[in-house]
Amino acid sequence: MFPKVLVLLPLLSLCAHCLTDLHLTSQDSITLPLKRVTYRTIQRGHHLSKRFSSSSIPLASIGIAYLTEITLGTPPQSFVVQIDTGSPFLWVNGASCSNCKGLNLPFRANASSTIAYLNGSSTLQIAYGIGALSAIEAREAFGWGGLSAKEQTFALATEEDADLSYENDGYMDGTMGLLLQMDEDAPLRKTTVRSLISQNQLPNPYFSTWFNQSSVVAKNATFDASGGIFTLGGVDPHHYHGNFTFVLVQRNSLIFFGEDLGSFWIALAGGVSVGTTRLPLPKDTVFNFDTGSTLISTDTDSFNHLVAAVFSNAPNALTQINGTYFLPCAKRTGLPSISFSTMQGPTFILTPEDYVLSPSVFNWIDIETPLCAFGFTTGARQSSSSLMQWILGDVFLRKYAVVWDMKNGQIGLATAADGRVPGNGVPLTMENADMAAVAARRLTSHSQEVHEILNLLVGSLALFIFV
């Protein structure tokens, strides 16, 4: 039997979308602390999960990461996994994997009374941008932040390739994918949040993330215990300022052997500007909001245009080290701001302080001259539908508190509190979120009708002129 293969590239089906402002509130939500870790500094054998009730990280290959603790099995076995809005699967290291090296012991199926394998011994293969793994699917009791779900689908890794094994070696036990799965999707393979929603474990069908901008990993430290907050079913107004601006997700499908696993959290790009210089973007470029990426990644051409505009007065400022670009920290002064706008929405701005990362993030590099990391990189792949993408990873997401709305299919962004001074955000209500989504879709439908009428008129005029 051939193994099932999933390559994590979005399959996009375009539709129009809009932005809207709304207010939400947090009621009876579950709040989980996130711990920021410095890449290549966690000591092997250091059981982070035994010291903290929860933690969170996006998959990183160069600097920072966020972890959360979950349990699987009966009795529960603990695992530290990355939170990844750019992938669909929950997977952890399995006992049969000889080259899987995590923080905890691998999942021991023979120690659980609730394990149920799927598809017999069929092998699932998952390919990420940094590596791949083979796994066997199963269902199991799941726990997270004091909540629980029955028969959660997950994968037991049986083998990792050399690249993924190197990235994960001793730092995490797996990945928790959190693609957008709305009520009407009803996939058999549910994400953990969709399972909690469908089993009535959450007060509201959304989750939120806040990454602490003041988080600093001390020299030679293994992690920072104040890295951020992941909230199930709510958002804390102390974590942001003002209101949320919501972007309707560009619905798309990740199809796996006939099953729609959900949508990537993407929006059609309106533009990227460096200062007053607008960068050329291919038609139908999308923004992919992805907690599973540390940096902001784009295609090679867009990256080269970006670098030329940012460092127009210092063309040789960047130095590449192990695939990451660095610059002398002193050169951060005077660099321009970089703005991102969705097709019909406001502009989201990153300052040099946001996209040039301090040495405290990269204290694992043995260098004498202080270098800061450039928060952009190249390597974002073109999607299978020929759309180009900018992957907006943690460099972007740290600037904003983010609400990931599973009911209405939208992403909310509000300027994040910096971790030193509490925010004064306007509380959010689910009712306002619903009404805002309805209004946005009506506006979208009206815009589509006008667009079709204009196309018809232009076509008729062309025919008239030709005749």
XYZ file of C-alpha atoms in Angstrom:
467
model
C 0.000 0.000 0.000
C 1.352 3.396 -0.960
C 1.765 5.857 1.910
C -0.496 8.887 2.058
C 1.473 12.064 1.424
C 0.526 15.564 2.554
C 2.618 18.470 1.284
C 1.736 21.622 3.200
C 1.138 24.043 0.335
C -2.198 25.865 0.174
C -4.673 25.035 -2.585
C -6.391 28.374 -3.061
C -9.846 29.150 -4.386
C -10.151 32.898 -4.737
C -13.090 34.917 -3.484
C -13.419 38.586 -2.536
C -13.094 39.635 1.104
C -13.358 42.669 3.323
C -12.099 44.151 6.580
C -14.144 45.366 9.467
C -13.725 46.691 12.996
C -15.490 45.026 15.897
C -15.468 44.639 19.649
C -15.149 41.299 21.453
C -15.117 40.301 25.096
C -13.533 37.432 26.992
C -15.929 35.423 29.164
C -15.019 32.165 30.877
C -12.107 31.692 28.510
C -9.114 29.467 29.142
C -5.780 31.309 29.277
C -2.510 29.476 28.703
C 0.930 30.997 29.366
C 3.418 30.696 26.521
C 7.123 30.154 27.108
C 9.606 31.570 24.621
C 12.676 29.463 24.032
C 15.919 30.264 22.301
C 16.758 27.888 19.497
C 19.571 25.437 20.290
C 19.666 26.412 23.990
C 17.254 23.956 25.611
C 19.315 21.313 27.308
C 18.687 17.741 26.318
C 16.707 15.943 28.936
C 15.352 19.175 30.430
C 11.678 18.349 31.010
C 10.010 21.695 30.468
C 6.573 20.102 30.618
C 7.084 18.853 34.161
C 7.709 22.377 35.437
C 5.010 24.322 33.649
C 1.319 23.729 33.122
C 1.509 25.038 29.549
C 3.763 26.731 27.015
C 3.755 27.630 23.300
C 6.003 28.084 20.249
C 5.897 28.411 16.478
C 8.313 26.195 14.677
C 11.549 28.126 14.271
C 14.778 27.361 12.499
C 16.694 30.338 13.713
C 15.740 32.245 16.787
C 12.584 32.076 18.855
C 9.880 29.528 19.447
C 6.690 29.170 21.509
C 5.505 25.957 23.183
C 2.348 24.596 24.751
C 1.839 21.453 26.806
C -0.843 18.907 25.977
C -1.706 15.409 27.137
C -2.717 12.317 25.192
C -3.902 8.942 26.425
C -5.463 7.317 29.475
C -3.783 7.818 31.867
C -2.521 11.102 30.301
C 0.989 11.360 28.872
C 2.476 14.869 28.575
C 3.982 16.423 25.453
C 5.349 19.840 24.503
C 4.269 20.822 20.995
C 4.480 23.818 18.725
C 1.330 25.730 17.848
C 1.126 26.001 14.075
C -1.722 27.808 12.303
C -0.091 26.798 9.012
C -0.675 23.044 9.241
C -3.605 20.678 9.921
C -2.266 17.799 12.001
C -1.486 17.124 15.625
C 1.437 14.749 15.813
C 3.839 13.586 18.503
C 6.835 11.309 18.627
C 5.954 7.625 18.692
C 7.796 4.912 20.608
C 8.796 3.146 17.378
C 10.628 6.234 16.035
C 14.350 5.678 16.532
C 15.454 9.165 15.464
C 12.709 11.242 17.155
C 14.247 13.117 20.082
C 11.936 15.351 22.076
C 11.655 16.872 25.528
C 9.595 14.002 26.901
C 9.326 10.296 26.384
C 7.556 9.342 23.130
C 3.910 8.333 23.186
C 3.569 4.820 24.557
C 0.495 3.304 22.960
C 0.656 0.160 25.091
C 0.325 2.332 28.214
C -3.024 3.847 27.148
C -6.427 2.193 27.448
C -8.109 4.542 24.919
C -5.849 4.310 21.857
C -7.593 3.467 18.564
C -5.598 3.228 15.345
C -6.996 4.504 12.031
C -6.558 2.896 8.612
C -4.796 -0.141 10.031
C -1.049 0.265 9.612
C -1.258 2.696 6.682
C 1.571 5.225 6.793
C 0.948 8.946 6.604
C 3.722 11.211 5.284
C 3.747 14.911 6.181
C 6.116 17.304 4.387
C 6.945 20.710 5.875
C 9.134 23.417 4.418
C 12.013 22.283 6.648
C 11.624 18.517 6.536
C 9.249 15.561 6.575
C 8.059 12.699 8.741
C 6.234 9.391 8.473
C 3.469 8.583 10.932
C 0.551 6.313 11.802
C -2.831 7.882 12.530
C -4.831 7.178 15.672
C -7.488 8.619 17.965
C -6.942 9.286 21.620
C -8.127 11.191 24.694
C -6.759 14.741 24.538
C -6.164 17.334 27.236
C -5.100 20.977 27.046
C -5.286 23.802 29.573
C -7.680 21.899 31.825
C -10.034 21.032 28.936
C -10.463 17.633 27.346
C -11.732 16.081 24.128
C -12.540 12.479 23.268
C -11.244 10.647 20.216
C -8.894 13.367 19.054
C -7.264 12.430 15.754
C -3.474 12.619 15.865
C -0.431 11.030 14.274
C 2.350 9.025 15.853
C 5.673 9.785 14.177
C 7.506 6.629 13.140
C 10.406 8.340 11.343
C 11.697 11.873 10.754
C 14.039 12.852 7.954
C 17.426 14.290 8.860
C 16.343 17.927 8.504
C 13.261 17.688 10.713
C 15.073 15.531 13.247
C 17.810 18.174 13.502
C 15.276 20.989 13.943
C 13.275 19.197 16.645
C 16.129 17.415 18.424
C 15.512 17.777 22.142
C 13.319 20.890 21.840
C 9.769 19.701 21.243
C 7.720 16.538 21.032
C 5.624 17.400 17.987
C 3.352 19.938 16.337
C -0.260 20.989 16.860
C -1.751 22.197 13.597
C -4.548 24.781 13.811
C -5.909 25.381 10.329
C -9.246 27.148 10.012
C -12.068 24.598 10.242
C -15.528 26.169 10.221
C -18.798 24.526 11.263
C -19.759 23.657 7.694
C -16.405 21.979 7.021
C -17.030 19.085 9.470
C -13.795 17.230 8.672
C -13.182 13.764 10.048
C -9.685 14.851 11.028
C -10.483 17.714 13.377
C -7.910 20.094 14.793
C -7.733 20.199 18.566
C -9.594 23.516 18.764
C -12.340 22.263 16.430
C -12.691 19.166 18.638
C -13.017 21.317 21.755
C -15.628 23.483 20.010
C -17.655 20.521 18.717
C -17.601 18.909 22.165
C -18.858 22.136 23.801
C -15.671 22.841 25.723
C -15.252 26.498 24.702
C -17.462 29.507 25.531
C -16.701 31.077 22.130
C -15.561 29.439 18.879
C -12.266 31.279 18.579
C -8.805 31.433 20.116
C -6.334 34.274 20.499
C -2.578 34.691 20.655
C -0.431 37.358 22.258
C 3.367 37.226 22.075
C 5.226 39.276 24.664
C 7.361 41.907 22.924
C 9.314 42.433 26.151
C 10.298 38.793 26.415
C 14.076 38.433 26.712
C 16.019 35.208 26.894
C 18.948 35.772 29.227
C 22.418 34.752 28.164
C 22.790 30.962 28.399
C 19.197 30.634 29.652
C 17.045 27.787 28.367
C 13.828 29.732 28.003
C 11.814 32.762 29.044
C 8.731 31.868 31.119
C 6.896 35.043 30.053
C 6.819 34.548 26.313
C 3.131 35.149 25.679
C -0.442 33.954 26.145
C -2.642 31.570 24.173
C -6.342 31.948 25.076
C -9.020 29.416 24.191
C -12.443 30.980 23.676
C -11.514 34.559 24.534
C -9.025 37.417 24.493
C -7.708 39.567 27.338
C -8.224 43.344 26.807
C -4.986 43.924 28.751
C -3.126 42.372 25.827
C -4.086 44.984 23.230
C -5.044 48.600 22.621
C -8.229 49.880 20.968
C -10.390 47.684 18.759
C -9.783 44.677 16.556
C -9.766 44.960 12.793
C -10.947 41.723 11.219
C -9.974 40.285 7.852
C -12.231 37.695 6.244
C -10.164 34.639 5.391
C -9.744 33.834 1.729
C -11.435 30.430 1.791
C -9.201 27.726 0.387
C -8.975 23.992 0.717
C -6.216 21.665 1.816
C -7.418 18.429 0.224
C -6.035 15.160 1.553
C -7.272 12.005 -0.193
C -10.643 13.570 -0.866
C -11.047 15.134 2.579
C -11.025 18.895 3.099
C -8.772 19.406 6.124
C -9.566 23.118 6.361
C -8.290 26.479 5.176
C -5.013 28.266 5.638
C -5.415 31.600 7.423
C -4.783 33.721 4.326
C -5.945 37.048 2.900
C -5.442 38.558 -0.534
C -2.620 41.100 -0.403
C -3.320 44.704 -1.335
C 0.289 45.854 -1.187
C 3.623 45.927 0.619
C 5.447 49.232 0.966
C 8.858 50.205 2.304
C 8.490 53.772 3.467
C 6.841 55.444 0.488
C 8.148 52.873 -2.003
C 5.501 50.383 -3.093
C 6.964 46.971 -3.928
C 5.895 45.159 -7.097
C 3.730 42.168 -6.201
C 2.594 39.373 -8.515
C -1.139 39.300 -9.207
C -3.207 37.584 -6.496
C -0.412 37.519 -3.922
C -1.681 36.358 -0.532
C -0.691 36.929 3.088
C -0.468 33.713 5.089
C -0.799 34.360 8.847
C 1.315 31.569 10.313
C 2.387 31.025 13.928
C 4.487 28.122 12.689
C 7.008 30.452 11.043
C 9.444 32.650 12.938
C 10.282 35.166 10.212
C 8.373 36.841 7.409
C 9.097 34.831 4.287
C 8.455 35.565 0.632
C 9.640 34.567 -2.822
C 13.128 35.457 -4.028
C 12.116 38.315 -6.342
C 9.951 40.021 -3.714
C 12.667 39.567 -1.110
C 15.275 41.163 -3.361
C 12.980 44.145 -4.013
C 12.396 44.465 -0.263
C 16.095 44.387 0.629
C 16.957 46.922 -2.073
C 14.326 49.318 -0.710
C 15.094 48.824 3.003
C 18.878 49.119 2.596
C 19.010 51.619 -0.234
C 21.549 53.662 1.749
C 23.498 50.619 2.971
C 23.441 47.998 0.196
C 25.984 45.689 1.860
C 24.525 45.759 5.361
C 23.273 42.147 5.450
C 25.357 39.096 6.278
C 23.966 35.602 5.871
C 24.629 33.064 8.647
C 23.088 29.585 8.388
C 20.298 30.835 6.155
C 19.414 33.876 8.283
C 20.302 37.482 7.443
C 22.016 39.676 10.042
C 23.128 43.283 10.221
C 25.045 45.415 12.724
C 22.541 46.569 15.322
C 23.704 50.172 14.909
C 22.383 50.158 11.335
C 18.832 49.657 12.561
C 18.605 53.395 13.238
C 17.147 55.248 10.295
C 15.687 52.231 8.493
C 12.201 52.761 7.021
C 8.926 51.281 8.243
C 7.349 48.444 6.250
C 3.585 48.341 5.724
C 1.238 45.544 4.719
C -2.278 46.138 3.425
C -4.956 43.640 2.512
C -6.980 44.194 -0.625
C -9.719 46.305 0.978
C -8.319 47.019 4.398
C -6.178 49.297 6.501
C -2.412 49.200 6.665
C -0.461 47.216 9.248
C 2.945 48.766 9.910
C 6.190 47.284 11.215
C 8.902 49.647 12.416
C 12.633 48.791 12.389
C 12.282 47.922 16.080
C 9.734 45.281 15.042
C 11.552 43.667 12.128
C 15.205 43.967 13.252
C 15.590 41.498 16.116
C 17.951 42.114 19.025
C 20.855 39.779 19.945
C 18.930 38.458 22.983
C 16.891 36.409 20.532
C 20.007 34.899 19.003
C 22.325 34.455 21.977
C 23.163 30.945 20.791
C 25.387 32.447 18.082
C 28.977 32.880 19.211
C 29.899 36.259 17.777
C 32.075 39.067 19.057
C 30.379 41.953 17.231
C 26.730 42.445 18.208
C 24.530 41.517 15.277
C 20.787 41.873 14.929
C 18.681 39.562 12.794
C 16.692 40.797 9.796
C 13.110 39.627 10.277
C 12.600 38.696 6.619
C 13.840 35.784 4.592
C 13.267 34.120 1.250
C 11.990 30.648 0.580
C 8.189 30.955 0.706
C 6.965 28.623 -1.972
C 4.472 29.409 -4.661
C 1.162 27.687 -3.978
C -0.098 24.946 -6.239
C -2.646 27.403 -7.710
C 0.189 29.688 -8.908
C -0.447 32.336 -6.241
C 2.569 33.874 -4.534
C 2.529 34.195 -0.778
C 4.069 36.258 1.966
C 4.183 34.142 5.112
C 3.594 36.502 8.034
C 5.304 34.692 10.902
C 6.034 35.727 14.462
C 7.994 38.843 13.497
C 4.672 40.193 12.243
C 2.362 38.479 14.745
C 4.245 39.797 17.806
C 3.165 43.308 16.832
C -0.503 42.334 17.165
C -2.830 40.504 19.470
C -4.606 38.112 17.110
C -8.064 36.550 17.294
C -8.534 33.456 15.122
C -12.303 33.222 14.568
C -13.331 29.635 13.729
C -17.036 30.478 13.378
C -16.938 33.384 10.942
C -13.689 32.552 9.169
C -11.833 35.754 9.996
C -8.660 37.002 11.632
C -8.704 39.927 14.033
C -5.684 42.141 14.682
C -5.239 44.821 17.346
C -2.038 46.574 18.352
C -0.516 44.425 21.076
C 0.486 45.623 24.514
C 4.256 45.473 24.770
C 4.402 43.395 27.950
C 5.501 46.318 30.106
C 2.343 48.460 30.158
C -1.074 46.720 30.160
C -3.296 47.370 27.194
C -6.589 49.243 27.301
C -8.408 47.264 24.630
C -12.137 47.505 24.009
C -13.676 44.161 25.092
C -14.818 41.808 22.337
C -18.281 40.192 22.042
C -19.141 37.257 19.838
C -22.383 38.976 18.816
C -20.459 41.895 17.347
C -18.146 39.486 15.564
C -21.124 37.753 13.968
C -22.714 41.024 12.849
C -19.425 42.333 11.480
C -18.889 39.159 9.452
C -22.412 39.392 7.981
C -21.859 43.035 7.049
C -18.499 42.227 5.461
C -19.971 39.434 3.357
C -22.799 41.683 2.184
C -20.263 44.294 1.133
C -18.228 41.572 -0.571
C -21.286 40.333 -2.476
C -22.141 43.896 -3.545
C -18.541 44.478 -4.705
C -18.657 41.287 -6.765
C -21.942 42.328 -8.408
C -20.533 45.760 -9.306
C -17.383 44.124 -10.685
C -19.460 41.773 -12.877
C -21.616 44.669 -14.151
C -18.512 46.710 -15.003
C -17.006 43.769 -16.868
C -20.256 43.346 -18.812
C -20.365 47.068 -19.692
C -16.735 47.097 -20.774
C -17.322 44.027 -22.915
C -20.411 45.577 -24.524
C -18.525 48.818 -25.222
C -15.668 46.903 -26.828
C -18.129 45.021 -29.007
C -19.854 48.279 -29.991
C -16.544 49.906 -30.961
C -15.488 46.827 -32.930
C -18.753 46.723 -34.888
